Coordinates of C-alpha atoms and ligand atoms in Angstrom, one line a residue:
M1 CA 14.6 19.9 32.5
P2 CA 13.1 23.1 31.3
E3 CA 10.6 21.4 29.0
K4 CA 9.0 19.7 32.0
K5 CA 9.0 22.8 34.1
Y6 CA 7.6 25.2 31.5
S7 CA 5.3 23.2 29.4
A8 CA 3.8 20.8 31.8
R9 CA 0.3 21.5 30.6
Y10 CA -1.3 22.4 27.3
P11 CA -2.6 25.9 27.5
T12 CA -5.9 24.6 26.3
D13 CA -6.2 22.5 29.4
L14 CA -5.7 25.5 31.7
P15 CA -8.9 26.8 33.5
A16 CA -8.2 30.3 32.3
W17 CA -8.2 29.2 28.7
Q18 CA -11.6 27.6 29.0
K19 CA -12.9 30.8 30.7
L20 CA -11.5 32.9 27.9
K21 CA -13.2 30.8 25.3
K22 CA -16.6 31.1 27.0
H23 CA -16.0 34.8 27.7
Y24 CA -15.2 35.5 24.0
R25 CA -18.2 33.6 22.8
E26 CA -20.7 34.9 25.3
D27 CA -19.5 38.4 26.1
M28 CA -17.1 39.9 23.6
H29 CA -17.7 38.4 20.1
G30 CA -19.1 41.1 17.8
K31 CA -19.1 43.7 20.6
P32 CA -18.3 47.3 19.2
I33 CA -15.1 48.5 20.8
G34 CA -16.5 52.0 20.8
G35 CA -19.4 50.9 23.0
L36 CA -16.9 49.8 25.7
F37 CA -15.8 53.4 26.0
S38 CA -19.3 54.7 26.6
R39 CA -19.7 52.2 29.5
D40 CA -16.5 53.2 31.2
K41 CA -15.3 56.8 31.6
N42 CA -11.9 55.6 32.8
R43 CA -11.3 53.2 30.0
T44 CA -8.2 55.0 28.6
D45 CA -6.5 55.1 32.0
R46 CA -7.6 51.6 32.8
F47 CA -6.2 50.2 29.6
S48 CA -2.9 52.1 29.5
A49 CA 0.5 51.2 30.9
Q50 CA 4.0 52.8 31.0
G51 CA 7.3 50.9 30.7
A52 CA 10.4 53.0 30.8
D53 CA 9.7 55.8 28.3
I54 CA 7.1 53.9 26.3
H55 CA 3.5 54.5 26.9
L56 CA 1.1 51.8 25.7
D57 CA -2.5 52.8 25.1
Y58 CA -4.4 49.5 24.5
S59 CA -7.9 50.9 25.2
K60 CA -8.9 50.6 21.5
N61 CA -8.9 46.8 21.7
L62 CA -11.7 44.3 22.1
L63 CA -11.1 43.9 25.8
S64 CA -13.1 44.4 29.0
A65 CA -11.9 44.3 32.6
N66 CA -13.0 40.7 32.7
T67 CA -11.0 39.8 29.5
V68 CA -7.9 41.2 31.1
K69 CA -8.6 39.4 34.4
H70 CA -8.8 36.0 32.6
L71 CA -5.7 36.8 30.4
L72 CA -3.7 37.6 33.5
A73 CA -4.9 34.3 35.1
L74 CA -3.7 32.5 31.9
A75 CA -0.2 34.1 32.3
K76 CA -0.1 32.9 35.9
Q77 CA -1.4 29.4 35.2
A78 CA 1.1 29.1 32.3
K79 CA 3.9 30.0 34.7
V80 CA 5.2 33.0 32.9
T81 CA 7.0 34.4 35.9
E82 CA 8.8 31.2 36.5
A83 CA 9.9 31.1 32.8
V84 CA 11.1 34.7 33.0
D85 CA 13.1 33.9 36.1
G86 CA 14.5 30.9 34.4
M87 CA 15.7 33.0 31.5
F88 CA 17.4 35.6 33.7
A89 CA 19.0 32.9 35.8
G90 CA 20.7 31.4 32.7
E91 CA 18.7 28.1 32.7
K92 CA 18.9 26.2 29.5
I93 CA 15.5 27.2 28.4
N94 CA 16.5 26.7 24.7
S95 CA 16.3 23.0 25.4
T96 CA 16.4 21.8 21.8
E97 CA 19.8 23.3 21.4
N98 CA 20.7 22.8 25.1
R99 CA 21.5 26.5 25.5
S100 CA 20.8 29.4 27.9
V101 CA 19.1 32.4 26.4
L102 CA 20.9 35.4 27.6
H103 CA 20.5 38.4 25.3
V104 CA 19.3 40.1 28.5
A105 CA 22.8 39.7 30.0
L106 CA 24.3 41.7 27.1
R107 CA 22.7 44.9 28.3
A108 CA 22.9 44.2 32.0
K109 CA 25.3 45.8 34.4
I110 CA 27.6 43.4 36.4
S111 CA 25.7 44.6 39.5
D112 CA 22.5 43.2 38.0
Q113 CA 24.0 39.7 38.5
V114 CA 22.4 38.2 35.4
A115 CA 23.6 34.7 35.1
L116 CA 27.2 35.6 35.9
N117 CA 28.1 31.9 36.3
V118 CA 27.2 31.0 32.7
N119 CA 30.3 30.5 30.5
G120 CA 31.1 33.7 28.6
V121 CA 28.9 36.1 30.5
M122 CA 31.8 37.7 32.4
D123 CA 33.4 38.4 29.0
I124 CA 30.6 40.6 27.8
W125 CA 32.1 43.8 29.1
K126 CA 35.5 43.0 27.8
V127 CA 34.1 42.7 24.2
L128 CA 32.2 45.9 24.6
T129 CA 35.4 47.7 25.6
A130 CA 37.3 46.1 22.7
M131 CA 34.6 47.3 20.3
E132 CA 34.7 50.8 21.8
S133 CA 38.4 51.1 21.4
F134 CA 38.3 49.7 17.9
A135 CA 35.6 52.3 17.0
D136 CA 37.6 55.1 18.6
R137 CA 40.6 54.1 16.6
I138 CA 38.7 54.1 13.3
H139 CA 37.0 57.4 14.1
G140 CA 40.2 59.0 15.3
G141 CA 42.0 57.9 12.1
E142 CA 44.5 55.8 14.0
L143 CA 43.3 52.7 12.1
R144 CA 43.1 53.5 8.4
G145 CA 42.7 51.7 5.1
S146 CA 45.8 50.1 3.4
T147 CA 46.5 53.3 1.4
G148 CA 46.2 55.6 4.5
K149 CA 42.6 56.8 3.8
K150 CA 40.2 57.2 6.7
L151 CA 37.6 54.3 6.8
T152 CA 34.3 56.0 6.4
N153 CA 32.2 53.5 4.4
I154 CA 30.9 50.7 6.6
V155 CA 29.5 47.7 4.8
N156 CA 27.8 45.0 6.9
I157 CA 27.8 41.6 5.3
G158 CA 25.4 39.3 7.1
I159 CA 21.9 37.8 6.8
G160 CA 18.9 37.1 9.1
G161 CA 19.8 38.0 12.7
S162 CA 23.2 39.2 11.5
D163 CA 21.6 41.8 9.2
L164 CA 18.0 42.6 10.1
G165 CA 18.4 44.1 13.6
L166 CA 21.6 45.9 12.7
V167 CA 20.2 47.4 9.5
M168 CA 16.9 48.3 11.2
A169 CA 18.7 50.0 14.1
T170 CA 21.3 51.8 11.9
R171 CA 18.5 53.2 9.7
A172 CA 16.4 54.1 12.7
L173 CA 19.3 56.0 14.2
R174 CA 20.3 57.8 11.1
H175 CA 20.0 61.1 13.0
Y176 CA 22.9 59.9 15.2
W177 CA 25.4 59.0 12.5
L178 CA 28.8 60.4 13.0
A179 CA 29.8 63.1 10.5
G180 CA 31.2 61.7 7.3
M181 CA 30.3 58.0 8.0
R182 CA 28.2 56.0 5.4
F183 CA 26.5 52.7 5.9
Y184 CA 25.6 50.0 3.5
E185 CA 24.5 46.4 3.8
V186 CA 24.8 43.3 1.8
S187 CA 22.7 40.2 2.6
N188 CA 21.0 38.4 -0.3
V189 CA 22.7 35.6 -2.1
D190 CA 22.1 36.7 -5.7
G191 CA 24.9 39.2 -5.6
T192 CA 23.1 42.3 -6.9
Q193 CA 23.4 44.3 -3.7
F194 CA 27.2 44.1 -3.9
A195 CA 27.2 44.6 -7.6
D196 CA 25.3 47.8 -7.3
L197 CA 27.4 48.9 -4.3
Q198 CA 30.7 48.5 -6.2
E199 CA 29.7 51.4 -8.5
Q200 CA 29.6 53.8 -5.6
L201 CA 32.1 52.5 -3.0
D202 CA 35.6 53.8 -2.7
P203 CA 37.6 50.7 -1.7
E204 CA 40.3 52.8 0.0
A205 CA 37.7 54.1 2.5
T206 CA 35.7 50.9 2.9
L207 CA 35.6 48.7 5.9
F208 CA 33.6 45.4 5.6
V209 CA 32.1 44.0 8.7
V210 CA 31.5 40.3 8.2
C211 CA 28.8 39.4 10.6
S212 CA 27.9 35.7 11.1
K213 CA 27.4 33.8 14.3
T214 CA 28.4 30.5 12.6
F215 CA 30.6 32.0 9.8
T216 CA 29.3 29.3 7.6
T217 CA 26.1 30.8 6.2
L218 CA 26.0 30.4 2.4
E219 CA 24.8 33.9 1.7
T220 CA 27.2 35.7 4.0
M221 CA 30.2 33.6 3.0
T222 CA 29.5 34.1 -0.7
N223 CA 29.1 37.8 -0.3
A224 CA 32.2 38.1 1.9
Q225 CA 34.2 36.2 -0.6
A226 CA 33.0 38.5 -3.4
A227 CA 33.9 41.5 -1.3
R228 CA 37.3 40.0 -0.6
E229 CA 38.0 39.4 -4.3
W230 CA 36.9 42.9 -5.1
M231 CA 39.2 44.4 -2.5
S232 CA 42.1 42.3 -3.4
E233 CA 41.7 43.2 -7.1
K234 CA 41.5 46.9 -6.3
L235 CA 44.1 47.3 -3.6
G236 CA 46.0 44.0 -3.5
E237 CA 45.8 40.9 -1.2
A238 CA 47.8 42.7 1.5
A239 CA 44.9 45.1 1.9
I240 CA 42.5 42.4 3.3
A241 CA 43.7 42.7 6.9
S242 CA 43.0 46.4 7.0
H243 CA 39.6 46.3 5.3
F244 CA 37.9 43.3 6.9
V245 CA 36.7 42.8 10.5
A246 CA 34.3 40.2 11.8
A247 CA 31.7 39.4 14.5
S248 CA 31.4 35.7 15.0
T249 CA 31.6 32.8 17.4
N250 CA 33.6 30.7 15.0
H251 CA 37.3 31.6 15.4
E252 CA 38.6 28.8 13.1
A253 CA 36.6 30.1 10.2
M254 CA 37.7 33.7 10.8
D255 CA 41.3 32.4 10.7
K256 CA 40.7 30.8 7.4
F257 CA 39.1 33.9 5.9
G258 CA 42.0 36.0 7.0
V259 CA 40.4 38.2 9.6
H260 CA 43.2 39.8 11.6
P261 CA 43.0 38.4 15.2
E262 CA 42.9 42.0 16.6
F263 CA 39.8 42.8 14.5
R264 CA 37.5 39.9 15.5
F265 CA 34.7 40.4 18.0
G266 CA 33.3 37.4 19.6
F267 CA 30.0 36.4 21.2
W268 CA 28.5 33.3 22.6
E269 CA 26.2 30.4 21.8
W270 CA 23.6 31.7 24.2
V271 CA 23.0 34.8 22.0
G272 CA 20.3 33.8 19.4
G273 CA 20.8 35.4 15.9
R274 CA 17.6 37.4 16.0
Y275 CA 18.4 38.6 19.6
S276 CA 22.0 39.5 18.8
I277 CA 22.0 43.3 18.0
W278 CA 23.3 43.9 21.6
S279 CA 26.4 41.8 21.0
A280 CA 29.4 42.1 18.6
V281 CA 26.7 42.0 15.8
G282 CA 26.2 45.6 16.7
L283 CA 29.7 46.5 15.6
A284 CA 28.7 48.4 12.4
L285 CA 26.1 50.3 14.4
I286 CA 28.8 51.3 16.9
L287 CA 30.9 52.5 14.0
M288 CA 28.0 54.6 12.7
I289 CA 26.7 56.1 15.9
G290 CA 29.6 55.9 18.4
M291 CA 29.9 53.9 21.6
E292 CA 28.1 56.4 23.8
N293 CA 24.9 56.1 21.7
F294 CA 25.2 52.3 21.6
R295 CA 25.5 52.2 25.4
S296 CA 22.5 54.3 25.6
M297 CA 20.6 51.8 23.4
L298 CA 21.8 49.0 25.8
D299 CA 20.7 51.0 28.7
G300 CA 17.2 51.6 27.1
A301 CA 16.9 47.8 26.7
R302 CA 18.0 47.2 30.3
R303 CA 15.3 49.6 31.5
M304 CA 12.7 47.6 29.6
D305 CA 14.2 44.4 31.1
Q306 CA 13.7 45.9 34.5
H307 CA 10.2 46.9 33.7
F308 CA 9.5 43.4 32.4
R309 CA 11.0 41.7 35.5
Q310 CA 9.7 44.0 38.2
S311 CA 6.2 45.1 37.2
T312 CA 3.1 43.2 37.9
H313 CA 1.7 41.5 34.9
A314 CA -1.2 43.9 35.0
E315 CA 1.2 46.8 34.4
N316 CA 3.7 45.0 32.3
I317 CA 3.8 46.2 28.7
P318 CA 5.5 43.1 27.1
V319 CA 3.2 40.8 29.1
L320 CA 0.0 42.7 28.2
M321 CA 1.0 42.8 24.5
A322 CA 1.7 39.1 24.5
L323 CA -1.7 38.4 26.2
M324 CA -3.4 40.5 23.6
G325 CA -1.6 38.6 20.9
V326 CA -2.9 35.3 22.3
W327 CA -6.4 36.7 22.7
Y328 CA -6.7 37.8 19.1
N329 CA -4.9 34.7 17.7
N330 CA -6.4 32.0 19.8
F331 CA -9.8 33.3 20.7
A332 CA -10.8 36.0 18.2
G333 CA -9.4 34.1 15.1
A334 CA -6.9 36.7 13.8
S335 CA -4.1 35.3 11.7
S336 CA -1.9 38.3 11.2
H337 CA -0.7 41.3 13.0
A338 CA 0.4 44.6 11.5
I339 CA 3.2 46.8 12.8
L340 CA 2.9 50.4 11.7
P341 CA 5.6 52.9 12.8
Y342 CA 5.0 56.6 12.1
D343 CA 8.6 57.5 11.6
N344 CA 10.1 56.6 8.3
R345 CA 13.4 55.9 10.1
L346 CA 11.7 52.8 11.5
E347 CA 10.9 51.5 8.0
R348 CA 12.8 48.2 8.6
F349 CA 11.2 47.6 12.0
P350 CA 8.4 45.5 10.6
A351 CA 10.9 43.3 8.7
F352 CA 13.0 43.0 11.8
L353 CA 10.0 41.9 13.8
Q354 CA 9.0 39.4 11.2
Q355 CA 12.1 37.4 11.9
M356 CA 11.9 38.0 15.6
Q357 CA 8.3 36.8 15.9
M358 CA 7.9 34.4 13.1
E359 CA 11.2 32.6 13.5
S360 CA 10.7 32.5 17.2
N361 CA 7.1 31.4 17.4
G362 CA 6.4 29.8 14.1
K363 CA 6.3 26.4 15.7
S364 CA 3.9 23.4 15.8
V365 CA 5.7 21.3 18.3
R366 CA 5.9 22.0 22.0
L367 CA 9.0 22.0 24.2
D368 CA 8.2 18.4 25.2
G369 CA 8.1 17.3 21.5
K370 CA 4.3 16.9 21.4
P371 CA 2.2 18.7 18.8
V372 CA 0.6 22.0 19.8
K373 CA -3.2 21.9 20.0
T374 CA -3.8 25.5 19.1
E375 CA -2.5 28.2 16.7
T376 CA 0.9 29.7 17.5
G377 CA 2.8 32.6 15.9
M378 CA 0.8 35.0 13.7
V379 CA 1.9 36.4 10.4
I380 CA 3.7 39.7 11.1
W381 CA 3.7 42.4 8.5
G382 CA 3.8 46.1 8.2
E383 CA 5.3 49.3 6.7
A384 CA 6.1 52.8 7.8
G385 CA 3.4 55.3 8.3
S386 CA 1.7 57.1 5.5
N387 CA 3.3 54.8 2.9
A388 CA 1.3 52.1 4.4
Q389 CA -1.9 54.2 4.4
H390 CA -1.6 54.7 0.7
S391 CA -1.0 51.0 0.2
F392 CA -2.8 48.4 2.3
Y393 CA -4.9 50.3 4.8
Q394 CA -7.9 49.8 2.5
L395 CA -7.9 46.2 3.7
L396 CA -7.5 47.2 7.3
H397 CA -10.5 49.5 7.1
Q398 CA -12.9 47.7 4.8
G399 CA -11.5 44.2 4.2
T400 CA -13.2 41.0 5.6
R401 CA -10.3 40.2 7.9
T402 CA -9.7 41.6 11.3
V403 CA -6.0 42.5 11.7
P404 CA -4.9 43.8 15.1
V405 CA -2.3 46.5 14.7
D406 CA 0.4 48.2 16.7
F407 CA 0.9 51.9 15.9
I408 CA 4.4 53.1 17.0
L409 CA 4.5 56.8 17.4
P410 CA 7.3 59.1 18.4
A411 CA 6.1 62.6 19.6
Q412 CA 9.2 64.4 18.4
S413 CA 10.7 64.4 15.0
S414 CA 13.9 62.4 14.6
G415 CA 15.7 64.9 12.4
A416 CA 13.1 66.5 10.2
T417 CA 10.8 69.5 11.1
Q418 CA 8.4 69.1 14.0
K419 CA 5.8 70.5 11.6
Q420 CA 6.1 67.3 9.5
Q421 CA 6.1 65.0 12.5
D422 CA 2.9 66.7 13.6
L423 CA 1.4 65.6 10.4
A424 CA 2.5 62.0 11.1
I425 CA 1.0 62.2 14.5
A426 CA -2.3 63.5 13.1
N427 CA -2.3 60.7 10.6
C428 CA -1.5 58.0 13.1
L429 CA -4.2 59.0 15.5
A430 CA -6.7 59.5 12.7
Q431 CA -6.1 55.9 11.6
S432 CA -6.6 54.3 14.9
E433 CA -9.8 56.4 15.4
A434 CA -11.1 55.5 12.0
L435 CA -10.4 51.8 12.6
M436 CA -12.3 51.9 15.9
D437 CA -15.1 54.3 15.2
G438 CA -15.8 53.5 11.6
F439 CA -18.2 55.3 9.4
S440 CA -21.8 54.3 9.4
L441 CA -24.3 53.8 6.5
D442 CA -26.0 57.0 7.7
E443 CA -22.8 59.0 7.8
A444 CA -22.0 57.6 4.4
G445 CA -25.2 58.9 3.0
G446 CA -26.6 55.4 2.4
D447 CA -23.6 54.5 0.2
P448 CA -22.5 51.0 1.3
H449 CA -19.1 51.4 -0.5
R450 CA -18.1 54.2 1.8
V451 CA -19.1 52.4 5.0
H452 CA -16.3 51.5 7.5
R453 CA -17.7 49.0 9.9
G454 CA -15.2 50.0 12.6
S455 CA -14.5 48.1 15.8
R456 CA -11.1 47.1 14.4
P457 CA -8.5 46.8 17.2
S458 CA -5.3 48.7 17.6
S459 CA -2.7 49.5 20.3
T460 CA -0.6 52.6 20.3
L461 CA 3.0 52.7 21.5
L462 CA 3.9 56.3 22.2
M463 CA 7.4 57.5 22.9
P464 CA 9.0 60.9 23.3
E465 CA 11.3 60.5 20.4
L466 CA 13.2 57.9 18.4
S467 CA 16.5 57.8 20.2
P468 CA 19.1 55.1 20.9
S469 CA 17.4 54.6 24.3
T470 CA 13.8 54.4 23.1
L471 CA 14.9 52.1 20.3
G472 CA 16.6 49.8 22.8
Q473 CA 13.4 49.8 24.9
L474 CA 11.2 49.1 21.9
V475 CA 13.3 46.1 20.7
A476 CA 13.5 44.6 24.2
L477 CA 9.7 45.1 24.6
Y478 CA 9.0 42.9 21.5
E479 CA 11.7 40.4 22.5
H480 CA 9.9 39.8 25.8
K481 CA 6.4 39.9 24.2
V482 CA 7.5 37.1 21.9
F483 CA 8.9 35.1 24.8
V484 CA 5.8 35.4 26.8
E485 CA 3.6 34.2 23.9
G486 CA 6.0 31.2 23.5
V487 CA 5.7 30.3 27.1
I488 CA 2.0 30.3 27.0
W489 CA 2.0 28.1 23.9
G490 CA 4.7 25.9 25.4
V491 CA 7.0 26.3 22.4
N492 CA 10.7 27.0 22.3
S493 CA 11.0 30.6 21.0
F494 CA 14.8 30.3 20.7
D495 CA 15.5 27.6 18.1
Q496 CA 14.8 27.7 14.3
W497 CA 15.0 24.2 13.0
G498 CA 12.4 25.1 10.4
V499 CA 15.0 27.0 8.3
E500 CA 17.5 24.1 8.1
L501 CA 15.8 21.8 5.5
G502 CA 15.6 24.4 2.8
K503 CA 19.3 25.3 3.4
R504 CA 20.3 21.7 3.1
L505 CA 18.3 21.2 -0.1
A506 CA 19.7 24.4 -1.6
N507 CA 23.3 23.2 -1.1
G508 CA 22.4 20.0 -2.9
L509 CA 20.8 21.9 -5.8
I510 CA 23.8 24.2 -6.4
P511 CA 25.5 21.8 -8.9
A512 CA 22.3 21.3 -10.9
A513 CA 21.5 25.0 -10.8
S514 CA 24.9 25.8 -12.2
K515 CA 24.7 23.0 -14.8
Q516 CA 27.7 21.2 -13.3
A517 CA 25.6 18.1 -12.7
T518 CA 22.2 16.7 -13.4
Y519 CA 19.5 16.8 -10.9
T520 CA 19.4 13.6 -8.9
G521 CA 16.5 14.4 -6.6
S522 CA 13.0 12.9 -6.8
N523 CA 10.9 16.1 -7.1
R524 CA 9.5 16.2 -10.6
S525 CA 8.5 19.8 -10.4
T526 CA 12.0 20.8 -9.4
D527 CA 13.4 18.7 -12.2
A528 CA 11.1 20.4 -14.8
L529 CA 11.9 23.8 -13.4
L530 CA 15.7 23.2 -13.6
R531 CA 15.3 22.2 -17.2
K532 CA 13.3 25.3 -18.0
V533 CA 15.9 27.4 -16.2
S534 CA 18.6 25.8 -18.3
Q535 CA 16.7 26.6 -21.5
L536 CA 16.1 30.2 -20.4
K537 CA 19.8 30.7 -19.5
D538 CA 20.7 29.5 -23.0
S539 CA 18.1 31.6 -24.8
Ligands
LIG601 O1 18.5 31.1 8.4 C1 18.2 31.5 9.7 C2 19.4 31.8 10.5 O2 19.9 30.6 11.1 C3 19.0 32.8 11.5 O3 18.5 32.3 12.7 C4 20.3 33.6 11.7 O4 20.0 34.8 12.3 C5 20.8 33.7 10.3 O5 20.4 32.4 9.8 C6 22.2 34.0 10.1 O6 23.1 33.1 10.7 P1 24.6 33.4 11.0 O7 24.7 34.6 11.9 O8 25.2 32.2 11.6 O9 25.2 33.7 9.6

């Protein structure tokens, strides 16, 4: 049983954990990060690593060689390598749902032999080919809308893992959109996104991609139904078959909705929602950037998988980043982590990582069902580049809290002038320097309001450019980082039971919210709010 194998011991009982506690208290607490540079001329080299095309500079962190030594010992004692091998072998490491975790198989080649014996794995390449041929037929104009117009408006309808990764990647790869194609997304349940979209969408040129692993999610089904009604009203019921395609594991529900059997793209239970961009969930992205670019993204992720599996922990970017996450979270008392990309095309990357990290590791119970004895997933937040500087960096520089940050920096512009990207580079590097070096009372001319205490940790992920390949690498990097943290804490990073209760309660509240029934629950605040809502609706 995976839970016995991978969470046999509490991390707090491991010898390395005890050493790290002592080491933080006695050697590192309050130590200026800048001072660590003066004592070690090779610090930047020592605390840098390369994985595929991504360079990690983690020298501006509160770490010494000893810290890293103890953290690596922790990874070993927590059996990280064994867990990673278990994932790639297709073991049912998602034990609370009795599932394998095989997003890594989605970007592997058959020759990599990733869990080929697990049900569905051998179908991966068939689905990729089916998506490629579908996209070619749309792009070539062989498949058209019901009135004969080319389908150039792609609308993804999904939520959570069936929206965030896809939308993030589609925006990130804006530079690679095929000529004439337009992308839109609809996710929230309140209906305003689709209401606004209707004003600008030409139904004759619109293809809806309904994306839902379960095909039962309230938000997605409500929005899909609204889109269906709109299309039927505009072009007639017969148009539905030409204007709706779907990515799902639920064929029965797709039947019911009326998705043409030829236009359904399947995936498998072992693909978690927030890890699903590599599967049929990527269909809208393929329609926007073409299959060649999508394959390049898969290949980028595969290169990061190889780095993750083959490098020693000391050189392994996802492992190092996970260990730093544990270090700040469990030893240095940080409670949040900021993600700061310096390319506006990555503006949805922090939101995507919020789901990936917080849905994966926001857990208080271990794999074996026992409560954790230490903090787990941190709050993840962030925003793109200089927008963030003009918003919340004040707190990063002068606030009372220490927030470790990841700067993500492409060297080349992804579609604007290099001159402007150079400004982004200068800003990014200036920020990490200011965070670390600070600005002393002397430098501030004795004015305490202008002092930056400095010694605030950051890592910089540098890449040549934002491309399908480097984006694939970046996403895979964080997927593995999250997994390693989960292994150390002994939690299951692949279930999400914490979102179920709210969904169930919402379903129960729909009749009361729409005044078809009175509230029968016992929560007095909810009761009062529903009555207030009712008054406001009538006012
Ligand atoms: O509410 C959370 C969640 O279950 C996510 O894990 C998932 O990505 C999302 O809902 C959407 O689910 P589906 O793809 O089944 O519509």
